[in-house]
Short mmCIF file of C-alpha atoms in Angstrom, two decimals:
data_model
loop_
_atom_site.label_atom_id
_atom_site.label_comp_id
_atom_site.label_asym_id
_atom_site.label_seq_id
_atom_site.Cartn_x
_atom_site.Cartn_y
_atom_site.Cartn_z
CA UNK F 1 97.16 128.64 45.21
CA UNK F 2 93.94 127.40 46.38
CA UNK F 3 90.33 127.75 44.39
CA UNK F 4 86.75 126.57 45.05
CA UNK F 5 84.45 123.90 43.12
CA UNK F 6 81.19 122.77 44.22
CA UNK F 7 79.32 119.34 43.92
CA UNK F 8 75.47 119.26 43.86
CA UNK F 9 73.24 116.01 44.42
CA UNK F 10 75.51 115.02 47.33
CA UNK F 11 74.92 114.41 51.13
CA UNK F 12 76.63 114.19 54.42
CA UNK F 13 76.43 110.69 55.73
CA UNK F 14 78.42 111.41 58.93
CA UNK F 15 81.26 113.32 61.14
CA UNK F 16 84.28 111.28 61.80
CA UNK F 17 87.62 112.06 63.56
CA UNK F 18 90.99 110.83 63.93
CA UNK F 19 92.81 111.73 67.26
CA UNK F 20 96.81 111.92 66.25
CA UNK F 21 98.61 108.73 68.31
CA UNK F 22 101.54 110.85 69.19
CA UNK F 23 99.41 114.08 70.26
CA UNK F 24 95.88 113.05 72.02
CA UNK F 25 95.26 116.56 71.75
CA UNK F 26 95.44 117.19 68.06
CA UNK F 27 92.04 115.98 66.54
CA UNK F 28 91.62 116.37 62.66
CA UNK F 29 87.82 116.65 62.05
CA UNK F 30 86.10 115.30 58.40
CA UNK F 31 82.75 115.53 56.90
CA UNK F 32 81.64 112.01 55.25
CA UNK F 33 80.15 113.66 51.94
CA UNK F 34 78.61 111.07 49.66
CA UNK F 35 77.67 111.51 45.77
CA UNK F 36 74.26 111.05 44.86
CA UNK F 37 74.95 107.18 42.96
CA UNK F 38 79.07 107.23 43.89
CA UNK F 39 81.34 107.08 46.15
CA UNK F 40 82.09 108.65 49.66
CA UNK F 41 84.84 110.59 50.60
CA UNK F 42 86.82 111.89 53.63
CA UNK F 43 86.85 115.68 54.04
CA UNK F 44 88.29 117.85 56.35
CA UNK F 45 86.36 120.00 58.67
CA UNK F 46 88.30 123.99 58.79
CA UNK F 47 86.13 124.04 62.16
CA UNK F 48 84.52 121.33 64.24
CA UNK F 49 82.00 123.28 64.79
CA UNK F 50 80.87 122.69 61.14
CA UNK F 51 78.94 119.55 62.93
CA UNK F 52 76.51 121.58 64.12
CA UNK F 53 75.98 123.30 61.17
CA UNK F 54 75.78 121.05 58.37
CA UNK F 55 72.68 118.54 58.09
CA UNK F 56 73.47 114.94 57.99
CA UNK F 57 71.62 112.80 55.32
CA UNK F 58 69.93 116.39 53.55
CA UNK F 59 70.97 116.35 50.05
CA UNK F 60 72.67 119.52 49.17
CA UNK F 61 75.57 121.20 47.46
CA UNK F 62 78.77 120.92 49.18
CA UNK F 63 81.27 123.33 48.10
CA UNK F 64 85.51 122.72 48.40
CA UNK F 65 88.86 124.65 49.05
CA UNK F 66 90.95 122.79 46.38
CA UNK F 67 94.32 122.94 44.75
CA UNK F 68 96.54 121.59 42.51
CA UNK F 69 99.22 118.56 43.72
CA UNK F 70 102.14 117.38 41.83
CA UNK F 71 102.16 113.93 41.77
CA UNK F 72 105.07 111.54 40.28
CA UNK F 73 103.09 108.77 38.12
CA UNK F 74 104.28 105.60 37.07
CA UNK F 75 102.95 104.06 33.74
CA UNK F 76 103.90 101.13 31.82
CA UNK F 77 104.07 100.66 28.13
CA UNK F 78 106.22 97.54 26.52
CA UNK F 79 107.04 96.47 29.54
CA UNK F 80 108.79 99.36 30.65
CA UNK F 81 108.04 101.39 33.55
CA UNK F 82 107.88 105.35 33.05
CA UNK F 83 107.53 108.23 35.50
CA UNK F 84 105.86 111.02 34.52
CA UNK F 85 104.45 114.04 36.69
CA UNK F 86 100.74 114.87 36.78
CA UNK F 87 99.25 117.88 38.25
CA UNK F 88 95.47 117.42 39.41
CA UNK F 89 93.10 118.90 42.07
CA UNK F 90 92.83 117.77 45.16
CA UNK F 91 90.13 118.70 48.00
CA UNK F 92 91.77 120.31 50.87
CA UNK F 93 88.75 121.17 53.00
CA UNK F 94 85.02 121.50 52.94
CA UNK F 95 84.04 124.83 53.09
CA UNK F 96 79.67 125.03 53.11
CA UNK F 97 77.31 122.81 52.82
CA UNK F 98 73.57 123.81 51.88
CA UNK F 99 70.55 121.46 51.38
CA UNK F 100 68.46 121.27 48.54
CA UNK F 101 64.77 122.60 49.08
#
């Protein structure tokens, strides 16, 4: 099940796109979307025609189809390696971006 979540005082630095080696004619689109003082982050485009759209280095509030992943963990403690299975959010897609006034 998918939801939504939003981050404000973020920008998009640039478009990108990786052309599949096997396929040249499936292109996956992504938005460069950078936190105010972080990090930057690949995120898919639904549409490539979100380019035109979205404003490149406007700070805004980008806003996210996420869900929730099962992932297999391992931690250590005493030496000993345990798996354990962690269920977090993880940004499928960017879904709007507006600028800031």
């Amino acid at each position: 099940m998918a939801f939504t979540g939003t981050l404000t005082e973020c920008r998009i630095t640039s478009f990108e796109q990786i052309v599949d080696d096997r396929d040249k004619t499936k292109v996956t689109h992504f938005a460069i979307i950078q936190e105010k003082w972080g990090d930057a982050k690949w995120i898919k485009l639904l549409d490539p025609n979100q380019r035109e759209l979205f404003p490149v280095m406007h700070e805004g509030t980008a806003t996210f189809e996420l869900a929730f992943v099962r992932q297999n963990v391992i931690t250590e403690r005493d030496g000993r390696d345990k798996a354990k299975s962690e269920v977090n959010p993880k940004i499928l897609a960017l879904l709007d971006f507006k600028p800031a006034k």
